[in-house]
Amino acid sequence: MVEIEIDGKKVEVQEGSMVMDAANKLGTYIPHFCYHKKLSIAANCRMCLVEVEKAPKPLPACATPVTPGMIVRSHSDKAVKAQKAVMEFLLINHPLDCPICDQGGECQLQDLAVGYGATTSRYEEEKRVVFHKDVGPLVSMEEMSRCIHCTRCVRFGQEIAGVMELGMLNRGEHSEITSFVGKTVDSELSGNMIDLCPVGALTSKPFRYSARTWELSRRKSVSAHDGLGSNLIVQVKNNKVMRVVPFENEEINECWISDKDRFSYEGVNSAERLTKPMIKQGGQWQETDWQTALEYVAHAMRNIRHEHGADSVAAVAAPNSTLEELFLLQRIIRGIGSDNVDFRLRQSDFSLNGSIKPWLGTSITKFAQLKNVFVIGSFLRKDHPLLAARLRQSVKSGTKLSVLNATDDDLLIKLANKAVLAPSLWTQFLAEVAVAIAVKKEIAKPAGLESVEAGVLAQNIAATLLSGNAGVFLGNTASYHPDASRLHALAQWIAEQTGSDFGYLTEAANTVGGYLANAIPANNAKPVFAEGKKAYVVLHAEPALDTANPAQAEKALAAADMVVVMSPFKHGAEYADVLLPVSPFTETAGTFVSCEGRVQSFHGVVKPLGDTRPAWKVLRVLGNLLGLDNFNYETSESIRDEVLSGNDVIAQLNNIAALKPALESVSEAGLERVADVAIYSTDAIVRRAESLQKTADARAPQAWISTGYAEKIGVSAGDMVKVTKGGSILLNVGIDGSLPENVVRIAAGSVLTSKLDGMFGAINVERA
């Protein structure tokens, strides 16, 4: 440790720290623009000049290493004079357009100009003009004349997002920040550049000119999308969500959020919002009041139970429903006498049913500190943008990352080992890794794997895991896999034998909460739509887009006597009998449990739209109308407390199953599908966010095939192919040279691909 003095106060910091770090530790503010605690040091704005005793001239605090006994003055005449000179320099070319600038009121330059700027400028020359750029639907670069070349946006892209999408062009007064010729900014974290920009050069395109920062109320919330549980500040005006920005929480999302969390609020304000309860009568939709709608539902459910038995009633929920909603939904279904309730809509293998309550298996902080990580079946960057960003930083510090997947997507992370194999070969590959570990440890191979021989790649992965401080994690694709239980058993054995952390990168905002709320069947180990039921309650889900087998789901719903859709949006009109408008996460109180088992409760940030009501209140009333016991909750907190009953949540979670690793003989596989769920197709809110649907990631699905298979059927990129899997559809073909020969990648979660039955398995692709 090194002791220095700043403005008369002594402080101890790590050797190699900068003066700025010492000042931050003391709570002494030194003005700056280019410095950011999460980015590398650029020292190109010079605003943080300070006086250092014995130094001939002021030095930049962000780039001056501390030395023992150093004496620093941040507010001396010499320091302030230097800071004022820099401010004058920065304002030479800066346009005087604060009244129309979107950053007005939260602009670092504006704030510091008050303290360090002069009242008049000595420069009479014309200000320079920088041409605006179009970099896509999310980030606006309309006013690049305001840019002060702090390069925060450039460094963010390179260091955090992992891809350099912006860069500096030219020199001197001709310098400008720009994108690559003809390219847009497509990173899934690009919106963070808006927060980082200390002036009004980069602004939010969807938010531009819609409100002034001082008109907005700020309310805390939690992300309703991926499993990380990012903390948000939701900014509201006139009871409408106007903008979403990160709330800093070092243990979860640091100071970043993904674009999905940032821009999906547009979906909440969508024109597709359902605002009044509706009942279908004689094939026509009629608006009605809540009392009539709920009495109609309760009456119909009682009739169906009476005529067809309790087992003919089922409920499905999206995994981003709150803990309270999922708990009351399963309470109603079980109160009727049925066991048919599930939120794991994309799962196809239920052999592990009831034996595990999956979670990350460690904290996010510890996850980022692991030195050897093996991720099985995950489109990591798009499924878990901020966990991928954590891994990116870890790998820079020496962590070795190995992956097993069916596609070779660019994760923008340096990989130690990667196995790109057809999904049907994953169990075989994990068996090889297990055998390699057994050989290296000189223990018996797991029973049934005696004849397996480990290849070089499997041996390399085994060696990294055996070198300690390791983690083995199953991704979304592994949990949807038709052999998910075998993958789990093998991965669990590998983790146990290498002393690794073991867990799941969970799919949605409340996947872990769904297990805690017991919103899964106790006995029925098959998809909820596999056998048609007479009545379905659908909460927050769109079965045609959110299930593993949309064709099967739609068939079951079309054949049912009654379908109740509880959703913030108008959908399902073709099969539903009742539409009930329930609140999205911005309009209700509730709880999400993140992948690390962290319980986070939140309140509604705006009043429910129209006659929309929080789903937990609707379910409470429905429970009372059905004459069920214990449905007298006054607050969402009382439901949460009953579900979690004061117990340690982590103690209730469990990734360890009583399964022995086993291998099924793999038959010669033909062409097989692997399905990713595109980042902006994951849930109902995101699918309705207009700006996100204009991005490169939201393009219509294509049938991606290998170069070899394209030659075999004689197609080129852009041609039409006929894809058959259950139903038949026509798609444009894309050619991916890194795909295994027998794998076809077709995204799920899209209307275009909803006729295909299943996210995996045999598929046929032929020239159209």
CSV table of N, CA, C and O in Angstrom, one decimal, residues 88-146:
chain,number,residue,atom,x,y,z
A,88,GLU,N,-12.0,26.0,-21.3
A,88,GLU,CA,-12.1,27.0,-22.4
A,88,GLU,C,-11.8,26.3,-23.7
A,88,GLU,O,-12.5,26.5,-24.8
A,89,PHE,N,-10.8,25.5,-23.7
A,89,PHE,CA,-10.4,24.7,-24.9
A,89,PHE,C,-11.5,23.8,-25.4
A,89,PHE,O,-11.8,23.8,-26.6
A,90,LEU,N,-12.1,23.1,-24.5
A,90,LEU,CA,-13.2,22.2,-24.9
A,90,LEU,C,-14.4,22.9,-25.5
A,90,LEU,O,-15.1,22.4,-26.3
A,91,LEU,N,-14.6,24.2,-25.0
A,91,LEU,CA,-15.8,24.9,-25.5
A,91,LEU,C,-15.6,25.7,-26.8
A,91,LEU,O,-16.5,26.3,-27.3
A,92,ILE,N,-14.3,25.7,-27.3
A,92,ILE,CA,-14.0,26.5,-28.5
A,92,ILE,C,-15.0,26.1,-29.6
A,92,ILE,O,-15.6,26.9,-30.3
A,93,ASN,N,-15.2,24.8,-29.9
A,93,ASN,CA,-16.0,24.3,-31.0
A,93,ASN,C,-17.4,23.8,-30.5
A,93,ASN,O,-18.2,23.4,-31.4
A,94,HIS,N,-17.6,23.8,-29.2
A,94,HIS,CA,-18.9,23.2,-28.8
A,94,HIS,C,-20.0,24.1,-29.1
A,94,HIS,O,-20.0,25.2,-28.8
A,95,PRO,N,-21.1,23.5,-29.8
A,95,PRO,CA,-22.2,24.4,-30.2
A,95,PRO,C,-23.0,24.9,-28.9
A,95,PRO,O,-23.1,24.1,-27.9
A,96,LEU,N,-23.5,26.1,-29.0
A,96,LEU,CA,-24.2,26.7,-27.9
A,96,LEU,C,-25.7,26.3,-28.0
A,96,LEU,O,-26.6,27.2,-28.2
A,97,ASP,N,-26.0,25.0,-28.0
A,97,ASP,CA,-27.4,24.6,-28.2
A,97,ASP,C,-28.0,23.9,-27.0
A,97,ASP,O,-28.9,23.0,-27.2
A,98,CYS,N,-27.6,24.2,-25.8
A,98,CYS,CA,-28.2,23.6,-24.6
A,98,CYS,C,-29.7,23.6,-24.6
A,98,CYS,O,-30.3,22.6,-24.2
A,99,PRO,N,-30.4,24.7,-25.0
A,99,PRO,CA,-31.9,24.7,-25.0
A,99,PRO,C,-32.5,23.6,-25.8
A,99,PRO,O,-33.6,23.2,-25.4
A,100,ILE,N,-31.9,23.1,-26.9
A,100,ILE,CA,-32.5,22.1,-27.6
A,100,ILE,C,-31.8,20.7,-27.5
A,100,ILE,O,-32.2,19.8,-28.2
A,101,CYS,N,-30.8,20.7,-26.6
A,101,CYS,CA,-30.0,19.4,-26.5
A,101,CYS,C,-30.7,18.5,-25.6
A,101,CYS,O,-31.2,18.8,-24.5
A,102,ASP,N,-30.8,17.2,-26.1
A,102,ASP,CA,-31.5,16.2,-25.3
A,102,ASP,C,-30.8,15.9,-24.0
A,102,ASP,O,-31.4,15.3,-23.0
A,103,GLN,N,-29.5,16.2,-23.9
A,103,GLN,CA,-28.7,15.9,-22.7
A,103,GLN,C,-28.8,17.0,-21.7
A,103,GLN,O,-28.3,16.9,-20.6
A,104,GLY,N,-29.5,18.1,-22.0
A,104,GLY,CA,-29.6,19.3,-21.1
A,104,GLY,C,-30.2,18.8,-19.8
A,104,GLY,O,-31.2,18.2,-19.7
A,105,GLY,N,-29.5,19.2,-18.7
A,105,GLY,CA,-30.0,18.9,-17.4
A,105,GLY,C,-29.3,17.7,-16.8
A,105,GLY,O,-29.4,17.4,-15.6
A,106,GLU,N,-28.7,16.9,-17.7
A,106,GLU,CA,-27.9,15.7,-17.1
A,106,GLU,C,-26.6,15.6,-17.9
A,106,GLU,O,-26.1,14.5,-18.2
A,107,CYS,N,-26.0,16.8,-18.3
A,107,CYS,CA,-24.8,16.8,-19.1
A,107,CYS,C,-23.6,17.2,-18.2
A,107,CYS,O,-23.6,18.2,-17.6
A,108,GLN,N,-22.6,16.4,-18.3
A,108,GLN,CA,-21.4,16.6,-17.5
A,108,GLN,C,-20.7,17.9,-17.9
A,108,GLN,O,-20.2,18.7,-17.1
A,109,LEU,N,-20.7,18.2,-19.2
A,109,LEU,CA,-20.0,19.4,-19.7
A,109,LEU,C,-20.8,20.6,-19.2
A,109,LEU,O,-20.2,21.6,-18.8
A,110,GLN,N,-22.1,20.6,-19.3
A,110,GLN,CA,-22.9,21.7,-18.8
A,110,GLN,C,-22.7,21.9,-17.3
A,110,GLN,O,-22.5,23.1,-16.9
A,111,ASP,N,-22.6,20.8,-16.5
A,111,ASP,CA,-22.4,21.0,-15.1
A,111,ASP,C,-21.1,21.6,-14.8
A,111,ASP,O,-20.9,22.5,-13.9
A,112,LEU,N,-20.0,21.1,-15.4
A,112,LEU,CA,-18.7,21.5,-15.1
A,112,LEU,C,-18.4,22.9,-15.7
A,112,LEU,O,-17.6,23.7,-15.2
A,113,ALA,N,-19.1,23.3,-16.8
A,113,ALA,CA,-18.9,24.6,-17.4
A,113,ALA,C,-19.4,25.7,-16.4
A,113,ALA,O,-18.9,26.8,-16.4
A,114,VAL,N,-20.4,25.3,-15.5
A,114,VAL,CA,-20.8,26.3,-14.5
A,114,VAL,C,-19.7,26.6,-13.6
A,114,VAL,O,-19.5,27.8,-13.2
A,115,GLY,N,-19.0,25.6,-13.2
A,115,GLY,CA,-17.9,25.8,-12.2
A,115,GLY,C,-16.6,26.3,-12.8
A,115,GLY,O,-15.8,27.0,-12.2
A,116,TYR,N,-16.3,25.9,-14.0
A,116,TYR,CA,-15.0,26.1,-14.6
A,116,TYR,C,-15.0,26.9,-15.9
A,116,TYR,O,-13.9,27.2,-16.4
A,117,GLY,N,-16.2,27.2,-16.4
A,117,GLY,CA,-16.2,28.0,-17.7
A,117,GLY,C,-16.2,29.5,-17.4
A,117,GLY,O,-16.6,30.0,-16.4
A,118,ALA,N,-15.8,30.2,-18.5
A,118,ALA,CA,-15.8,31.7,-18.4
A,118,ALA,C,-17.2,32.2,-18.9
A,118,ALA,O,-17.9,31.4,-19.5
A,119,THR,N,-17.5,33.4,-18.6
A,119,THR,CA,-18.8,33.9,-19.1
A,119,THR,C,-18.8,34.3,-20.6
A,119,THR,O,-19.8,34.3,-21.2
A,120,THR,N,-17.6,34.6,-21.1
A,120,THR,CA,-17.5,34.8,-22.6
A,120,THR,C,-16.3,34.1,-23.1
A,120,THR,O,-15.4,33.7,-22.4
A,121,SER,N,-16.3,33.9,-24.4
A,121,SER,CA,-15.2,33.2,-25.1
A,121,SER,C,-14.3,34.1,-25.8
A,121,SER,O,-14.8,35.2,-26.3
A,122,ARG,N,-13.0,33.8,-25.8
A,122,ARG,CA,-12.1,34.7,-26.5
A,122,ARG,C,-12.0,34.4,-28.0
A,122,ARG,O,-11.3,35.0,-28.8
A,123,TYR,N,-12.7,33.3,-28.4
A,123,TYR,CA,-12.6,32.8,-29.8
A,123,TYR,C,-13.8,33.4,-30.6
A,123,TYR,O,-14.9,33.2,-30.3
A,124,GLU,N,-13.4,34.0,-31.7
A,124,GLU,CA,-14.4,34.7,-32.6
A,124,GLU,C,-14.6,33.8,-33.8
A,124,GLU,O,-15.6,34.0,-34.6
A,125,GLU,N,-13.7,32.8,-34.1
A,125,GLU,CA,-13.8,32.0,-35.3
A,125,GLU,C,-15.1,31.2,-35.4
A,125,GLU,O,-15.7,31.0,-34.4
A,126,GLU,N,-15.4,30.7,-36.6
A,126,GLU,CA,-16.6,29.9,-36.7
A,126,GLU,C,-16.4,28.5,-36.1
A,126,GLU,O,-15.3,28.0,-36.1
A,127,LYS,N,-17.4,28.0,-35.5
A,127,LYS,CA,-17.3,26.7,-34.9
A,127,LYS,C,-17.4,25.6,-35.9
A,127,LYS,O,-18.0,25.8,-37.0
A,128,ARG,N,-16.7,24.5,-35.7
A,128,ARG,CA,-16.6,23.5,-36.7
A,128,ARG,C,-18.0,22.7,-36.7
A,128,ARG,O,-18.7,22.6,-35.7
A,129,VAL,N,-18.2,22.1,-37.8
A,129,VAL,CA,-19.5,21.3,-38.0
A,129,VAL,C,-19.1,19.8,-38.3
A,129,VAL,O,-18.2,19.6,-39.2
A,130,VAL,N,-19.6,18.9,-37.6
A,130,VAL,CA,-19.3,17.5,-37.9
A,130,VAL,C,-20.6,16.8,-38.4
A,130,VAL,O,-21.7,17.0,-37.8
A,131,PHE,N,-20.5,16.1,-39.5
A,131,PHE,CA,-21.7,15.5,-40.2
A,131,PHE,C,-22.3,14.4,-39.3
A,131,PHE,O,-21.5,13.7,-38.7
A,132,HIS,N,-23.6,14.4,-39.2
A,132,HIS,CA,-24.2,13.3,-38.4
A,132,HIS,C,-24.1,11.9,-39.1
A,132,HIS,O,-23.9,11.9,-40.3
A,133,LYS,N,-24.2,10.9,-38.3
A,133,LYS,CA,-24.2,9.5,-38.8
A,133,LYS,C,-25.4,8.8,-38.4
A,133,LYS,O,-26.0,9.0,-37.4
A,134,ASP,N,-25.8,7.8,-39.3
A,134,ASP,CA,-27.0,6.9,-38.9
A,134,ASP,C,-26.4,5.6,-38.5
A,134,ASP,O,-25.8,4.9,-39.3
A,135,VAL,N,-26.5,5.2,-37.2
A,135,VAL,CA,-25.9,4.0,-36.8
A,135,VAL,C,-26.9,3.0,-36.3
A,135,VAL,O,-26.6,2.1,-35.4
A,136,GLY,N,-28.1,3.1,-36.8
A,136,GLY,CA,-29.2,2.1,-36.4
A,136,GLY,C,-30.3,2.8,-35.6
A,136,GLY,O,-30.3,4.0,-35.3
A,137,PRO,N,-31.2,1.9,-35.1
A,137,PRO,CA,-32.5,2.4,-34.5
A,137,PRO,C,-32.4,2.8,-33.0
A,137,PRO,O,-33.3,3.3,-32.5
A,138,LEU,N,-31.3,2.5,-32.4
A,138,LEU,CA,-31.2,2.7,-30.9
A,138,LEU,C,-30.4,3.9,-30.5
A,138,LEU,O,-30.8,4.7,-29.6
A,139,VAL,N,-29.2,4.1,-31.1
A,139,VAL,CA,-28.3,5.2,-30.7
A,139,VAL,C,-28.4,6.3,-31.8
A,139,VAL,O,-28.2,6.0,-33.0
A,140,SER,N,-28.6,7.5,-31.3
A,140,SER,CA,-28.6,8.7,-32.3
A,140,SER,C,-27.2,9.4,-32.2
A,140,SER,O,-26.7,9.7,-31.2
A,141,MET,N,-26.7,9.6,-33.5
A,141,MET,CA,-25.4,10.4,-33.6
A,141,MET,C,-25.7,11.6,-34.5
A,141,MET,O,-25.0,12.0,-35.4
A,142,GLU,N,-26.9,12.2,-34.2
A,142,GLU,CA,-27.3,13.4,-35.0
A,142,GLU,C,-26.5,14.6,-34.8
A,142,GLU,O,-26.4,15.5,-35.6
A,143,GLU,N,-26.0,14.8,-33.6
A,143,GLU,CA,-25.3,16.0,-33.2
A,143,GLU,C,-23.8,15.8,-32.8
A,143,GLU,O,-23.4,16.1,-31.7
A,144,MET,N,-23.1,15.3,-33.8
A,144,MET,CA,-21.7,14.9,-33.4
A,144,MET,C,-20.8,16.2,-33.3
A,144,MET,O,-19.6,16.1,-32.9
A,145,SER,N,-21.3,17.3,-33.7
A,145,SER,CA,-20.5,18.6,-33.4
A,145,SER,C,-20.3,18.8,-31.9
A,145,SER,O,-19.4,19.5,-31.5
A,146,ARG,N,-21.1,18.2,-31.1
A,146,ARG,CA,-21.0,18.3,-29.6
A,146,ARG,C,-19.9,17.5,-29.1
A,146,ARG,O,-19.5,17.6,-27.9
